Amino acid sequence: MPWDTQGQRPRGSAVLGPRAAPRRPQPRRDGDAVEQRVQASVEASDVAPGEVRVHLRNGTGDPELALRAATALRALGFDVVSSDDAPGPASATVIGAPVARAGQARALAARVPNAVIHLAPGTTDALTLTLGPDYTGVRAPLPGVPRQRG
């Protein structure tokens, strides 16, 4: 479509190239992510560790941290299905999970001090645990507290 005689762009056209202003993503109203800080209480969930599949991502500069974390989580019964580096440094330890797996996220967070749960819409079969600089290791079940079923 040609421009009109007054230099105006035709209705419905778009400007492309370096002069085009970048579009900013608009916040979504439905399905927005929810973040929760899980306290130190162990009674966070009744989900057994063996029911929780975990993708482990290392967001720290320590190249051995993911291996140590995976070993510790497996010793507690979690199913660590993969371990790799995060695409960049993480600012905090985060458990990413679909809303439908919130109970599993709480079970994992009960064993990972300082973890923040980030719930979002989705249907993945595993949680993503990204280790940040606040990661201090995993916490074993407290003595005298009944083990989770499973």
PDB file of C-alpha atoms in Angstrom:
ATOM      1  CA  MET A   1       0.000   0.000   0.000  1.00  0.00           C
ATOM      2  CA  PRO A   2       1.488   3.373  -0.850  1.00  0.00           C
ATOM      3  CA  TRP A   3       1.759   6.137   1.686  1.00  0.00           C
ATOM      4  CA  ASP A   4      -0.779   8.896   1.325  1.00  0.00           C
ATOM      5  CA  THR A   5       0.149  12.348   0.033  1.00  0.00           C
ATOM      6  CA  GLN A   6       0.696  13.739   3.549  1.00  0.00           C
ATOM      7  CA  GLY A   7       3.311  11.137   4.474  1.00  0.00           C
ATOM      8  CA  GLN A   8       0.978   9.129   6.677  1.00  0.00           C
ATOM      9  CA  ARG A   9       1.256   5.402   6.883  1.00  0.00           C
ATOM     10  CA  PRO A  10      -1.817   3.476   5.644  1.00  0.00           C
ATOM     11  CA  ARG A  11      -4.155   2.129   8.325  1.00  0.00           C
ATOM     12  CA  GLY A  12      -3.246  -1.403   9.410  1.00  0.00           C
ATOM     13  CA  SER A  13       0.368  -1.235   8.224  1.00  0.00           C
ATOM     14  CA  ALA A  14       3.425  -1.756  10.399  1.00  0.00           C
ATOM     15  CA  VAL A  15       6.836  -0.137  10.416  1.00  0.00           C
ATOM     16  CA  LEU A  16       9.636  -2.692  10.294  1.00  0.00           C
ATOM     17  CA  GLY A  17      13.349  -2.225  10.671  1.00  0.00           C
ATOM     18  CA  PRO A  18      15.591  -0.300  13.062  1.00  0.00           C
ATOM     19  CA  ARG A  19      13.152   2.576  13.531  1.00  0.00           C
ATOM     20  CA  ALA A  20      10.351   0.355  14.754  1.00  0.00           C
ATOM     21  CA  ALA A  21       9.824   0.620  18.498  1.00  0.00           C
ATOM     22  CA  PRO A  22      10.276  -2.691  20.288  1.00  0.00           C
ATOM     23  CA  ARG A  23       7.069  -4.236  21.561  1.00  0.00           C
ATOM     24  CA  ARG A  24       6.969  -4.797  25.277  1.00  0.00           C
ATOM     25  CA  PRO A  25       5.255  -7.922  26.515  1.00  0.00           C
ATOM     26  CA  GLN A  26       2.012  -7.171  28.298  1.00  0.00           C
ATOM     27  CA  PRO A  27       1.408  -8.780  31.670  1.00  0.00           C
ATOM     28  CA  ARG A  28      -0.990 -11.690  31.536  1.00  0.00           C
ATOM     29  CA  ARG A  29      -3.997 -11.598  33.805  1.00  0.00           C
ATOM     30  CA  ASP A  30      -4.931 -15.280  33.785  1.00  0.00           C
ATOM     31  CA  GLY A  31      -2.285 -17.836  34.567  1.00  0.00           C
ATOM     32  CA  ASP A  32       0.214 -15.347  35.989  1.00  0.00           C
ATOM     33  CA  ALA A  33       3.044 -17.028  37.842  1.00  0.00           C
ATOM     34  CA  VAL A  34       2.779 -17.328  41.603  1.00  0.00           C
ATOM     35  CA  GLU A  35       5.819 -17.288  43.851  1.00  0.00           C
ATOM     36  CA  GLN A  36       5.909 -18.640  47.359  1.00  0.00           C
ATOM     37  CA  ARG A  37       8.602 -18.559  50.021  1.00  0.00           C
ATOM     38  CA  VAL A  38       8.495 -21.885  51.803  1.00  0.00           C
ATOM     39  CA  GLN A  39       9.270 -21.753  55.503  1.00  0.00           C
ATOM     40  CA  ALA A  40      11.524 -24.232  57.262  1.00  0.00           C
ATOM     41  CA  SER A  41       8.675 -26.516  58.344  1.00  0.00           C
ATOM     42  CA  VAL A  42       8.963 -30.060  57.060  1.00  0.00           C
ATOM     43  CA  GLU A  43       5.238 -30.753  57.032  1.00  0.00           C
ATOM     44  CA  ALA A  44       4.991 -28.948  53.689  1.00  0.00           C
ATOM     45  CA  SER A  45       3.617 -31.891  51.732  1.00  0.00           C
ATOM     46  CA  ASP A  46       2.571 -35.506  51.947  1.00  0.00           C
ATOM     47  CA  VAL A  47       4.148 -36.350  48.569  1.00  0.00           C
ATOM     48  CA  ALA A  48       6.859 -39.015  48.756  1.00  0.00           C
ATOM     49  CA  PRO A  49      10.265 -38.009  47.325  1.00  0.00           C
ATOM     50  CA  GLY A  50      10.111 -40.950  44.883  1.00  0.00           C
ATOM     51  CA  GLU A  51       7.089 -39.328  43.230  1.00  0.00           C
ATOM     52  CA  VAL A  52       9.056 -36.155  42.438  1.00  0.00           C
ATOM     53  CA  ARG A  53      11.013 -35.935  39.171  1.00  0.00           C
ATOM     54  CA  VAL A  54      13.606 -33.146  39.161  1.00  0.00           C
ATOM     55  CA  HIS A  55      15.580 -31.399  36.408  1.00  0.00           C
ATOM     56  CA  LEU A  56      18.546 -29.844  38.218  1.00  0.00           C
ATOM     57  CA  ARG A  57      20.159 -26.665  36.871  1.00  0.00           C
ATOM     58  CA  ASN A  58      23.295 -25.081  38.277  1.00  0.00           C
ATOM     59  CA  GLY A  59      23.069 -21.286  38.336  1.00  0.00           C
ATOM     60  CA  THR A  60      26.241 -20.791  40.383  1.00  0.00           C
ATOM     61  CA  GLY A  61      29.900 -20.644  39.452  1.00  0.00           C
ATOM     62  CA  ASP A  62      30.703 -23.910  41.262  1.00  0.00           C
ATOM     63  CA  PRO A  63      31.082 -26.583  38.547  1.00  0.00           C
ATOM     64  CA  GLU A  64      30.669 -29.474  41.029  1.00  0.00           C
ATOM     65  CA  LEU A  65      27.563 -28.139  42.806  1.00  0.00           C
ATOM     66  CA  ALA A  66      24.990 -29.797  40.533  1.00  0.00           C
ATOM     67  CA  LEU A  67      26.638 -33.194  40.998  1.00  0.00           C
ATOM     68  CA  ARG A  68      26.704 -32.820  44.792  1.00  0.00           C
ATOM     69  CA  ALA A  69      23.077 -31.649  44.860  1.00  0.00           C
ATOM     70  CA  ALA A  70      21.918 -34.472  42.575  1.00  0.00           C
ATOM     71  CA  THR A  71      23.680 -37.039  44.759  1.00  0.00           C
ATOM     72  CA  ALA A  72      22.128 -35.621  47.943  1.00  0.00           C
ATOM     73  CA  LEU A  73      18.619 -35.470  46.438  1.00  0.00           C
ATOM     74  CA  ARG A  74      18.874 -39.041  45.145  1.00  0.00           C
ATOM     75  CA  ALA A  75      19.976 -40.181  48.617  1.00  0.00           C
ATOM     76  CA  LEU A  76      16.688 -38.748  49.934  1.00  0.00           C
ATOM     77  CA  GLY A  77      14.733 -40.644  47.271  1.00  0.00           C
ATOM     78  CA  PHE A  78      14.073 -37.897  44.684  1.00  0.00           C
ATOM     79  CA  ASP A  79      14.187 -38.891  41.016  1.00  0.00           C
ATOM     80  CA  VAL A  80      16.814 -36.555  39.522  1.00  0.00           C
ATOM     81  CA  VAL A  81      16.363 -37.045  35.777  1.00  0.00           C
ATOM     82  CA  SER A  82      18.945 -34.539  34.514  1.00  0.00           C
ATOM     83  CA  SER A  83      21.597 -32.132  35.691  1.00  0.00           C
ATOM     84  CA  ASP A  84      23.129 -29.278  33.707  1.00  0.00           C
ATOM     85  CA  ASP A  85      24.146 -25.621  33.865  1.00  0.00           C
ATOM     86  CA  ALA A  86      21.551 -22.861  33.826  1.00  0.00           C
ATOM     87  CA  PRO A  87      21.767 -20.470  30.848  1.00  0.00           C
ATOM     88  CA  GLY A  88      23.151 -17.772  33.158  1.00  0.00           C
ATOM     89  CA  PRO A  89      23.786 -16.987  36.795  1.00  0.00           C
ATOM     90  CA  ALA A  90      20.809 -17.399  39.105  1.00  0.00           C
ATOM     91  CA  SER A  91      20.003 -14.804  41.746  1.00  0.00           C
ATOM     92  CA  ALA A  92      18.225 -17.310  44.016  1.00  0.00           C
ATOM     93  CA  THR A  93      17.418 -20.994  44.379  1.00  0.00           C
ATOM     94  CA  VAL A  94      14.132 -21.541  42.557  1.00  0.00           C
ATOM     95  CA  ILE A  95      11.821 -24.510  42.102  1.00  0.00           C
ATOM     96  CA  GLY A  96       9.837 -24.131  38.882  1.00  0.00           C
ATOM     97  CA  ALA A  97       6.692 -26.222  38.692  1.00  0.00           C
ATOM     98  CA  PRO A  98       3.329 -26.342  36.966  1.00  0.00           C
ATOM     99  CA  VAL A  99       0.436 -25.418  39.253  1.00  0.00           C
ATOM    100  CA  ALA A 100      -0.807 -29.015  39.152  1.00  0.00           C
ATOM    101  CA  ARG A 101       2.463 -30.166  40.771  1.00  0.00           C
ATOM    102  CA  ALA A 102       2.425 -27.715  43.701  1.00  0.00           C
ATOM    103  CA  GLY A 103       2.450 -30.566  46.235  1.00  0.00           C
ATOM    104  CA  GLN A 104       5.574 -32.012  44.649  1.00  0.00           C
ATOM    105  CA  ALA A 105       7.185 -28.556  44.686  1.00  0.00           C
ATOM    106  CA  ARG A 106       6.433 -28.238  48.409  1.00  0.00           C
ATOM    107  CA  ALA A 107       7.932 -31.692  49.051  1.00  0.00           C
ATOM    108  CA  LEU A 108      11.138 -30.645  47.285  1.00  0.00           C
ATOM    109  CA  ALA A 109      11.214 -27.231  48.970  1.00  0.00           C
ATOM    110  CA  ALA A 110      10.917 -28.906  52.377  1.00  0.00           C
ATOM    111  CA  ARG A 111      14.328 -30.471  51.664  1.00  0.00           C
ATOM    112  CA  VAL A 112      15.987 -27.465  49.970  1.00  0.00           C
ATOM    113  CA  PRO A 113      16.359 -24.544  52.407  1.00  0.00           C
ATOM    114  CA  ASN A 114      15.884 -21.018  50.973  1.00  0.00           C
ATOM    115  CA  ALA A 115      14.122 -22.332  47.845  1.00  0.00           C
ATOM    116  CA  VAL A 116      11.427 -20.170  46.293  1.00  0.00           C
ATOM    117  CA  ILE A 117       8.610 -21.987  44.495  1.00  0.00           C
ATOM    118  CA  HIS A 118       7.589 -20.490  41.162  1.00  0.00           C
ATOM    119  CA  LEU A 119       4.277 -21.964  39.994  1.00  0.00           C
ATOM    120  CA  ALA A 120       3.141 -21.379  36.436  1.00  0.00           C
ATOM    121  CA  PRO A 121       0.665 -22.898  34.000  1.00  0.00           C
ATOM    122  CA  GLY A 122       1.996 -25.935  32.209  1.00  0.00           C
ATOM    123  CA  THR A 123       2.019 -29.694  32.083  1.00  0.00           C
ATOM    124  CA  THR A 124       5.651 -30.750  32.417  1.00  0.00           C
ATOM    125  CA  ASP A 125       6.314 -34.065  34.119  1.00  0.00           C
ATOM    126  CA  ALA A 126       9.277 -32.819  36.174  1.00  0.00           C
ATOM    127  CA  LEU A 127      10.122 -29.872  38.377  1.00  0.00           C
ATOM    128  CA  THR A 128      13.086 -27.638  37.617  1.00  0.00           C
ATOM    129  CA  LEU A 129      15.390 -26.867  40.540  1.00  0.00           C
ATOM    130  CA  THR A 130      17.765 -24.025  39.725  1.00  0.00           C
ATOM    131  CA  LEU A 131      20.558 -23.669  42.270  1.00  0.00           C
ATOM    132  CA  GLY A 132      21.434 -20.106  43.200  1.00  0.00           C
ATOM    133  CA  PRO A 133      24.021 -18.518  45.483  1.00  0.00           C
ATOM    134  CA  ASP A 134      21.729 -19.062  48.502  1.00  0.00           C
ATOM    135  CA  TYR A 135      21.773 -22.870  48.028  1.00  0.00           C
ATOM    136  CA  THR A 136      23.205 -24.430  51.208  1.00  0.00           C
ATOM    137  CA  GLY A 137      22.551 -28.117  50.555  1.00  0.00           C
ATOM    138  CA  VAL A 138      19.625 -30.417  51.191  1.00  0.00           C
ATOM    139  CA  ARG A 139      17.989 -31.072  54.522  1.00  0.00           C
ATOM    140  CA  ALA A 140      17.371 -34.642  55.659  1.00  0.00           C
ATOM    141  CA  PRO A 141      14.070 -35.541  57.328  1.00  0.00           C
ATOM    142  CA  LEU A 142      14.007 -34.517  60.981  1.00  0.00           C
ATOM    143  CA  PRO A 143      14.261 -37.309  63.560  1.00  0.00           C
ATOM    144  CA  GLY A 144      10.925 -38.173  65.076  1.00  0.00           C
ATOM    145  CA  VAL A 145       8.956 -36.842  62.115  1.00  0.00           C
ATOM    146  CA  PRO A 146       7.133 -39.636  60.288  1.00  0.00           C
ATOM    147  CA  ARG A 147       8.609 -40.343  56.863  1.00  0.00           C
ATOM    148  CA  GLN A 148       6.550 -39.334  53.909  1.00  0.00           C
ATOM    149  CA  ARG A 149       4.521 -42.135  52.400  1.00  0.00           C
ATOM    150  CA  GLY A 150       6.165 -44.187  49.697  1.00  0.00           C
TER     151      GLY A 150
END
